[in-house]
Amino acid sequence: MSNSPSQTTPAGISSLIAQGKERLELGDHTGARNLLTTAVEEADKTEQRVAMGRSSSQSAGLCLLRMGRAKESLVHLQQAIAPSVFADTVASDGDGVDAERMTDLETAQTLHCMGMAHASLHEHHEAVGYFKKSLALFKKHRQTTVEALGLLRLAASYVEIPCRVETAVKCFDRAEALYVRAQKPDWQAYVQALRASLLLEMGEREEAAVKLELATILVQSSEDPKLKCRVFSSAGQTYSAMGRYSVSVVCFKQALRMARQTEGNLQQEATLLANIGAVLTVEESHKEAITFHQKAVAAFERLGHRSSLASTLANFGRTLLSVNQLDAAMATVQHAVNVARQGGDIATAARCAET
């Protein structure tokens, strides 16, 4: 994008940010990234470089996070945070939070996104620290529903840390209490769906099944297709882990219908297509699985989401191998490895190479 005099003014930069956010919500991640990258570059040329740079960096970081480029995302998100926020080192467990130094919700949202980025990189100790810093602010500003969602993501990171399952359970309890207080029964459904996954990991299979059934009942009253998509997607993942593949496919397809009712939800749609393809492969419904894999690959290519594209290609390769399409399978897996390497995701590249 060529620079024009109007872009170097605060109003011009704000316009670029607004356009970038709009493209992001519509699912045009590449277009959003181009606009927001330009905004970051132009902000550095203005007298208000600190304020404008902070806003543009936060938006660019969020865009990159949605594209699955967590490491690049963190660079921008860190630039969006005032230096005083990092005066206290982010401890592995998030202790020593000084909420008084962080006075605006934009900072809280940025810290939350940093937690998500670290979690996606499997750096869960770091993720916990950032989630707890953001939660201190959400609580201070009485952002009840956002605080509850933050607690759920904090719980997910605790689950991945040895000997912290009980802490994860407490986070679920706090989140559920907040949703009860806010009179959000549909969001309580999401808590139950996530609890089911944790219970299954703890070996409580029957109780997990009860929570899943409760979640699907509670969410029926919701008029929010995005939330319904979250609940049915989570239920699909847990049913798959339980080995109840046919039920898992039903849940994933229900979630897919919900995802398609919301504009700009291509990333969730792509993830669900990939999940359905993977489960159908396990069920040996290879012909249908190939169709879903192809659609998922096309969606992730459009999004520019490299790590998810690589993982989907690897799964697609396994399916092709199952139907003895050896040359196509080898080419697809090699493509997966190349995509992951191009994105600097060595861990995903290694997993794909093991296919």
Tab-separated table of C-alpha atoms in Angstrom:
chain	number	residue	atom	x	y	z
A	1	MET	CA	0.000	0.000	0.000
A	2	SER	CA	1.407	3.397	-0.999
A	3	ASN	CA	1.709	6.060	1.640
A	4	SER	CA	-0.176	9.319	1.235
A	5	PRO	CA	0.004	12.512	3.304
A	6	SER	CA	-3.397	11.806	4.842
A	7	GLN	CA	-2.122	8.519	6.287
A	8	THR	CA	0.572	10.219	8.339
A	9	THR	CA	-1.962	12.225	10.352
A	10	PRO	CA	-3.633	10.822	13.476
A	11	ALA	CA	-6.950	10.835	11.609
A	12	GLY	CA	-5.407	8.949	8.686
A	13	ILE	CA	-3.830	6.361	10.974
A	14	SER	CA	-7.089	5.951	12.890
A	15	SER	CA	-8.824	5.350	9.574
A	16	LEU	CA	-6.294	2.650	8.649
A	17	ILE	CA	-6.809	0.974	12.033
A	18	ALA	CA	-10.601	1.106	11.658
A	19	GLN	CA	-10.409	-0.352	8.150
A	20	GLY	CA	-8.027	-3.051	9.349
A	21	LYS	CA	-10.330	-4.033	12.199
A	22	GLU	CA	-13.273	-4.148	9.807
A	23	ARG	CA	-11.380	-6.449	7.434
A	24	LEU	CA	-10.373	-8.604	10.413
A	25	GLU	CA	-13.980	-9.041	11.541
A	26	LEU	CA	-14.959	-9.974	7.992
A	27	GLY	CA	-12.331	-12.709	7.982
A	28	ASP	CA	-9.984	-10.996	5.514
A	29	HIS	CA	-6.865	-11.493	7.624
A	30	THR	CA	-4.375	-10.709	4.870
A	31	GLY	CA	-6.109	-7.445	4.000
A	32	ALA	CA	-6.327	-6.553	7.691
A	33	ARG	CA	-2.639	-7.293	8.232
A	34	ASN	CA	-1.610	-5.060	5.305
A	35	LEU	CA	-3.695	-2.139	6.565
A	36	LEU	CA	-2.556	-2.500	10.169
A	37	THR	CA	1.108	-2.929	9.266
A	38	THR	CA	0.889	0.329	7.326
A	39	ALA	CA	-0.743	1.965	10.353
A	40	VAL	CA	2.146	0.839	12.587
A	41	GLU	CA	4.714	2.219	10.127
A	42	GLU	CA	2.899	5.529	9.725
A	43	ALA	CA	2.331	5.967	13.465
A	44	ASP	CA	6.083	6.132	14.010
A	45	LYS	CA	6.223	9.247	11.805
A	46	THR	CA	3.734	11.316	13.784
A	47	GLU	CA	4.179	13.551	16.801
A	48	GLN	CA	1.676	11.329	18.621
A	49	ARG	CA	3.759	8.251	17.835
A	50	VAL	CA	3.359	6.729	21.306
A	51	ALA	CA	-0.441	6.799	21.446
A	52	MET	CA	-1.002	6.030	17.764
A	53	GLY	CA	1.709	3.379	17.737
A	54	ARG	CA	0.185	1.664	20.737
A	55	SER	CA	-3.255	1.429	19.137
A	56	SER	CA	-1.973	0.249	15.751
A	57	SER	CA	0.416	-2.283	17.317
A	58	GLN	CA	-2.363	-3.776	19.417
A	59	SER	CA	-4.595	-4.209	16.357
A	60	ALA	CA	-1.750	-5.668	14.291
A	61	GLY	CA	-0.901	-8.079	17.112
A	62	LEU	CA	-4.492	-9.273	17.341
A	63	CYS	CA	-4.615	-9.789	13.577
A	64	LEU	CA	-1.432	-11.865	13.586
A	65	LEU	CA	-2.723	-13.885	16.546
A	66	ARG	CA	-5.862	-14.760	14.613
A	67	MET	CA	-3.672	-15.785	11.697
A	68	GLY	CA	-1.861	-18.254	13.943
A	69	ARG	CA	1.370	-16.250	13.967
A	70	ALA	CA	1.773	-16.081	17.713
A	71	LYS	CA	5.460	-15.136	17.817
A	72	GLU	CA	4.985	-12.219	15.409
A	73	SER	CA	1.861	-11.257	17.324
A	74	LEU	CA	3.771	-10.988	20.604
A	75	VAL	CA	6.248	-8.523	19.114
A	76	HIS	CA	3.436	-6.098	18.248
A	77	LEU	CA	1.475	-6.686	21.447
A	78	GLN	CA	4.535	-5.919	23.580
A	79	GLN	CA	4.978	-2.657	21.676
A	80	ALA	CA	1.371	-1.786	22.498
A	81	ILE	CA	1.938	-2.014	26.262
A	82	ALA	CA	3.239	0.903	28.318
A	83	PRO	CA	6.719	0.084	29.754
A	84	SER	CA	5.452	0.552	33.314
A	85	VAL	CA	3.274	-2.522	32.928
A	86	PHE	CA	6.414	-4.647	32.683
A	87	ALA	CA	8.120	-2.986	35.657
A	88	ASP	CA	7.091	-6.037	37.648
A	89	THR	CA	8.476	-9.137	35.968
A	90	VAL	CA	5.666	-11.449	34.891
A	91	ALA	CA	6.178	-14.311	37.291
A	92	SER	CA	5.514	-17.835	36.114
A	93	ASP	CA	2.371	-17.882	38.208
A	94	GLY	CA	1.464	-14.223	37.777
A	95	ASP	CA	2.176	-13.077	41.324
A	96	GLY	CA	2.901	-9.438	42.167
A	97	VAL	CA	0.202	-7.923	39.960
A	98	ASP	CA	0.072	-4.144	40.289
A	99	ALA	CA	-3.328	-3.214	38.844
A	100	GLU	CA	-2.848	0.473	39.671
A	101	ARG	CA	-0.197	0.763	36.981
A	102	MET	CA	-2.616	-0.467	34.334
A	103	THR	CA	-5.562	1.848	34.116
A	104	ASP	CA	-7.343	1.140	30.839
A	105	LEU	CA	-9.240	-1.759	29.335
A	106	GLU	CA	-7.235	-1.615	26.136
A	107	THR	CA	-4.182	-2.622	28.148
A	108	ALA	CA	-6.151	-5.443	29.776
A	109	GLN	CA	-7.253	-6.731	26.385
A	110	THR	CA	-3.684	-6.583	25.094
A	111	LEU	CA	-2.377	-8.520	28.104
A	112	HIS	CA	-5.141	-11.068	27.572
A	113	CYS	CA	-4.117	-11.488	23.923
A	114	MET	CA	-0.495	-11.970	25.039
A	115	GLY	CA	-1.686	-14.768	27.291
A	116	MET	CA	-3.495	-16.365	24.348
A	117	ALA	CA	-0.379	-16.073	22.191
A	118	HIS	CA	1.818	-17.771	24.796
A	119	ALA	CA	-0.822	-20.478	25.309
A	120	SER	CA	-0.906	-21.202	21.571
A	121	LEU	CA	2.878	-21.620	21.730
A	122	HIS	CA	2.404	-24.051	24.653
A	123	GLU	CA	4.187	-21.597	26.964
A	124	HIS	CA	1.590	-22.001	29.667
A	125	HIS	CA	3.550	-20.624	32.629
A	126	GLU	CA	3.970	-17.349	30.739
A	127	ALA	CA	0.335	-17.444	29.618
A	128	VAL	CA	-0.846	-17.729	33.229
A	129	GLY	CA	1.105	-14.604	34.192
A	130	TYR	CA	-0.444	-12.469	31.454
A	131	PHE	CA	-3.956	-13.825	31.990
A	132	LYS	CA	-3.755	-12.953	35.688
A	133	LYS	CA	-2.534	-9.436	34.961
A	134	SER	CA	-5.433	-8.885	32.564
A	135	LEU	CA	-7.930	-10.365	35.036
A	136	ALA	CA	-6.850	-7.877	37.698
A	137	LEU	CA	-7.904	-5.094	35.349
A	138	PHE	CA	-11.111	-6.698	34.128
A	139	LYS	CA	-12.150	-7.175	37.742
A	140	LYS	CA	-11.226	-3.605	38.633
A	141	HIS	CA	-13.381	-2.253	35.809
A	142	ARG	CA	-16.201	-4.706	36.592
A	143	GLN	CA	-16.089	-6.347	33.190
A	144	THR	CA	-17.857	-9.443	34.503
A	145	THR	CA	-18.380	-11.492	31.357
A	146	VAL	CA	-14.919	-10.700	29.988
A	147	GLU	CA	-13.404	-11.606	33.343
A	148	ALA	CA	-15.256	-14.923	33.258
A	149	LEU	CA	-13.949	-15.724	29.778
A	150	GLY	CA	-10.443	-14.822	30.954
A	151	LEU	CA	-10.819	-17.248	33.852
A	152	LEU	CA	-11.778	-20.026	31.434
A	153	ARG	CA	-8.653	-19.394	29.374
A	154	LEU	CA	-6.576	-19.230	32.550
A	155	ALA	CA	-8.048	-22.588	33.568
A	156	ALA	CA	-7.075	-24.075	30.191
A	157	SER	CA	-3.444	-23.097	30.781
A	158	TYR	CA	-3.453	-24.436	34.332
A	159	VAL	CA	-4.680	-27.779	32.979
A	160	GLU	CA	-1.481	-27.998	30.925
A	161	ILE	CA	0.770	-27.348	33.937
A	162	PRO	CA	1.608	-30.373	36.124
A	163	CYS	CA	-0.123	-30.474	39.515
A	164	ARG	CA	-2.338	-27.439	38.801
A	165	VAL	CA	-5.604	-29.207	37.961
A	166	GLU	CA	-7.179	-28.142	41.266
A	167	THR	CA	-6.355	-24.523	40.465
A	168	ALA	CA	-8.021	-24.989	37.075
A	169	VAL	CA	-11.152	-26.282	38.797
A	170	LYS	CA	-11.230	-23.177	41.015
A	171	CYS	CA	-11.027	-20.990	37.901
A	172	PHE	CA	-13.990	-22.848	36.408
A	173	ASP	CA	-15.911	-22.328	39.657
A	174	ARG	CA	-15.194	-18.585	39.659
A	175	ALA	CA	-16.151	-18.244	35.998
A	176	GLU	CA	-19.407	-20.084	36.500
A	177	ALA	CA	-20.245	-17.938	39.543
A	178	LEU	CA	-19.693	-14.784	37.462
A	179	TYR	CA	-21.990	-16.043	34.707
A	180	VAL	CA	-24.656	-16.925	37.296
A	181	ARG	CA	-24.360	-13.424	38.765
A	182	ALA	CA	-24.637	-11.907	35.292
A	183	GLN	CA	-27.654	-14.147	34.562
A	184	LYS	CA	-25.989	-15.767	31.548
A	185	PRO	CA	-27.296	-19.374	31.489
A	186	ASP	CA	-26.103	-19.842	27.914
A	187	TRP	CA	-22.519	-19.046	28.946
A	188	GLN	CA	-22.907	-21.439	31.857
A	189	ALA	CA	-23.373	-24.047	29.132
A	190	TYR	CA	-19.920	-23.238	27.794
A	191	VAL	CA	-18.426	-23.684	31.276
A	192	GLN	CA	-20.061	-27.120	31.546
A	193	ALA	CA	-18.688	-28.138	28.145
A	194	LEU	CA	-15.170	-27.148	29.195
A	195	ARG	CA	-15.557	-28.848	32.570
A	196	ALA	CA	-16.434	-32.049	30.723
A	197	SER	CA	-13.082	-32.013	28.964
A	198	LEU	CA	-11.253	-31.585	32.279
A	199	LEU	CA	-13.284	-34.326	33.953
A	200	LEU	CA	-12.432	-36.703	31.129
A	201	GLU	CA	-8.715	-35.990	31.613
A	202	MET	CA	-9.188	-36.738	35.314
A	203	GLY	CA	-10.732	-40.115	34.428
A	204	GLU	CA	-14.281	-39.096	35.396
A	205	ARG	CA	-15.848	-40.354	32.169
A	206	GLU	CA	-19.444	-40.695	33.363
A	207	GLU	CA	-19.485	-37.275	35.006
A	208	ALA	CA	-17.976	-35.777	31.860
A	209	ALA	CA	-20.836	-37.235	29.813
A	210	VAL	CA	-23.360	-35.690	32.227
A	211	LYS	CA	-21.732	-32.252	31.875
A	212	LEU	CA	-21.797	-32.518	28.085
A	213	GLU	CA	-25.490	-33.355	28.070
A	214	LEU	CA	-26.188	-30.456	30.440
A	215	ALA	CA	-24.195	-28.086	28.237
A	216	THR	CA	-26.099	-28.976	25.089
A	217	ILE	CA	-29.417	-28.522	26.926
A	218	LEU	CA	-28.505	-25.156	28.464
A	219	VAL	CA	-27.237	-23.678	25.209
A	220	GLN	CA	-30.468	-24.349	23.336
A	221	SER	CA	-32.002	-21.161	24.761
A	222	SER	CA	-29.148	-19.027	23.435
A	223	GLU	CA	-29.729	-16.735	20.478
A	224	ASP	CA	-25.983	-16.270	20.009
A	225	PRO	CA	-24.725	-18.463	17.135
A	226	LYS	CA	-21.079	-17.811	18.090
A	227	LEU	CA	-21.670	-19.140	21.595
A	228	LYS	CA	-23.593	-22.154	20.318
A	229	CYS	CA	-20.684	-22.810	17.991
A	230	ARG	CA	-18.241	-22.734	20.941
A	231	VAL	CA	-20.346	-25.136	23.025
A	232	PHE	CA	-20.955	-27.690	20.276
A	233	SER	CA	-17.335	-27.462	19.124
A	234	SER	CA	-16.065	-28.132	22.657
A	235	ALA	CA	-18.551	-30.983	23.035
A	236	GLY	CA	-17.381	-32.452	19.723
A	237	GLN	CA	-13.765	-32.424	20.867
A	238	THR	CA	-14.601	-34.143	24.142
A	239	TYR	CA	-16.845	-36.765	22.537
A	240	SER	CA	-14.016	-37.490	20.098
A	241	ALA	CA	-11.580	-37.953	23.008
A	242	MET	CA	-14.125	-40.336	24.560
A	243	GLY	CA	-14.154	-42.400	21.389
A	244	ARG	CA	-17.781	-41.513	20.637
A	245	TYR	CA	-16.977	-40.474	17.098
A	246	SER	CA	-20.457	-40.459	15.576
A	247	VAL	CA	-21.721	-38.130	18.321
A	248	SER	CA	-18.614	-36.013	17.879
A	249	VAL	CA	-19.343	-35.536	14.163
A	250	VAL	CA	-22.939	-34.551	14.938
A	251	CYS	CA	-21.719	-31.899	17.398
A	252	PHE	CA	-19.064	-30.579	15.020
A	253	LYS	CA	-21.583	-30.321	12.175
A	254	GLN	CA	-24.000	-28.476	14.465
A	255	ALA	CA	-21.184	-26.095	15.389
A	256	LEU	CA	-20.372	-25.666	11.693
A	257	ARG	CA	-23.950	-24.601	10.961
A	258	MET	CA	-23.679	-22.012	13.721
A	259	ALA	CA	-20.314	-20.762	12.433
A	260	ARG	CA	-21.779	-20.200	8.976
A	261	GLN	CA	-24.532	-18.028	10.427
A	262	THR	CA	-21.974	-15.426	11.539
A	263	GLU	CA	-20.111	-13.235	9.051
A	264	GLY	CA	-16.349	-13.198	9.489
A	265	ASN	CA	-16.249	-16.550	11.282
A	266	LEU	CA	-14.143	-18.305	8.635
A	267	GLN	CA	-11.424	-19.330	11.090
A	268	GLN	CA	-13.853	-21.250	13.287
A	269	GLU	CA	-15.460	-22.729	10.185
A	270	ALA	CA	-12.065	-23.879	8.908
A	271	THR	CA	-11.206	-25.464	12.269
A	272	LEU	CA	-14.498	-27.346	12.348
A	273	LEU	CA	-14.073	-28.586	8.776
A	274	ALA	CA	-10.637	-29.908	9.752
A	275	ASN	CA	-11.989	-31.536	12.926
A	276	ILE	CA	-14.789	-33.260	11.040
A	277	GLY	CA	-12.323	-34.533	8.453
A	278	ALA	CA	-10.058	-35.928	11.187
A	279	VAL	CA	-12.892	-37.741	13.006
A	280	LEU	CA	-14.338	-39.144	9.767
A	281	THR	CA	-10.891	-40.548	8.979
A	282	VAL	CA	-10.888	-42.401	12.296
A	283	GLU	CA	-14.367	-43.711	11.456
A	284	GLU	CA	-12.941	-44.816	8.088
A	285	SER	CA	-15.426	-42.670	6.183
A	286	HIS	CA	-12.547	-41.703	3.925
A	287	LYS	CA	-14.450	-40.306	0.938
A	288	GLU	CA	-16.395	-37.843	3.093
A	289	ALA	CA	-13.269	-37.085	5.129
A	290	ILE	CA	-11.358	-36.078	1.995
A	291	THR	CA	-14.110	-33.612	1.075
A	292	PHE	CA	-13.930	-31.942	4.496
A	293	HIS	CA	-10.122	-31.858	4.454
A	294	GLN	CA	-10.131	-30.152	1.054
A	295	LYS	CA	-12.568	-27.506	2.262
A	296	ALA	CA	-10.509	-26.940	5.421
A	297	VAL	CA	-7.280	-26.539	3.455
A	298	ALA	CA	-8.922	-23.978	1.146
A	299	ALA	CA	-10.244	-22.020	4.137
A	300	PHE	CA	-6.916	-21.947	5.984
A	301	GLU	CA	-5.111	-20.916	2.797
A	302	ARG	CA	-7.515	-18.009	2.449
A	303	LEU	CA	-6.938	-17.032	6.075
A	304	GLY	CA	-3.167	-17.321	5.845
A	305	HIS	CA	-3.207	-19.403	9.045
A	306	ARG	CA	0.007	-21.354	8.518
A	307	SER	CA	0.184	-23.590	11.590
A	308	SER	CA	-3.432	-24.758	11.205
A	309	LEU	CA	-2.945	-25.193	7.448
A	310	ALA	CA	0.112	-27.348	8.067
A	311	SER	CA	-1.675	-29.527	10.644
A	312	THR	CA	-4.696	-29.921	8.354
A	313	LEU	CA	-2.486	-30.897	5.410
A	314	ALA	CA	-0.764	-33.501	7.585
A	315	ASN	CA	-4.131	-35.007	8.581
A	316	PHE	CA	-5.218	-34.899	4.945
A	317	GLY	CA	-2.067	-36.818	4.053
A	318	ARG	CA	-2.932	-39.519	6.585
A	319	THR	CA	-6.386	-39.877	5.050
A	320	LEU	CA	-4.924	-40.190	1.548
A	321	LEU	CA	-2.510	-42.805	2.865
A	322	SER	CA	-5.458	-44.772	4.271
A	323	VAL	CA	-6.947	-45.083	0.779
A	324	ASN	CA	-3.561	-46.011	-0.745
A	325	GLN	CA	-3.038	-42.732	-2.621
A	326	LEU	CA	0.636	-42.907	-1.719
A	327	ASP	CA	2.072	-40.262	-4.064
A	328	ALA	CA	-0.637	-37.740	-3.182
A	329	ALA	CA	-0.188	-38.506	0.519
A	330	MET	CA	3.587	-37.944	0.398
A	331	ALA	CA	3.205	-34.701	-1.561
A	332	THR	CA	0.569	-33.410	0.849
A	333	VAL	CA	2.646	-34.186	3.934
A	334	GLN	CA	5.722	-32.552	2.406
A	335	HIS	CA	3.610	-29.488	1.630
A	336	ALA	CA	2.551	-29.464	5.307
A	337	VAL	CA	6.184	-29.513	6.451
A	338	ASN	CA	7.113	-26.710	4.048
A	339	VAL	CA	4.206	-24.506	5.169
A	340	ALA	CA	5.136	-24.940	8.831
A	341	ARG	CA	8.805	-24.169	8.162
A	342	GLN	CA	7.923	-21.051	6.165
A	343	GLY	CA	6.020	-19.808	9.207
A	344	GLY	CA	8.965	-20.531	11.498
A	345	ASP	CA	6.903	-23.152	13.361
A	346	ILE	CA	9.552	-25.826	13.852
A	347	ALA	CA	7.469	-27.840	16.337
A	348	THR	CA	4.550	-28.182	13.912
A	349	ALA	CA	6.956	-28.987	11.075
A	350	ALA	CA	8.443	-31.812	13.151
A	351	ARG	CA	4.982	-33.211	13.970
A	352	CYS	CA	3.986	-33.089	10.300
A	353	ALA	CA	7.204	-34.854	9.291
A	354	GLU	CA	6.294	-37.732	11.638
A	355	THR	CA	3.084	-38.390	9.701
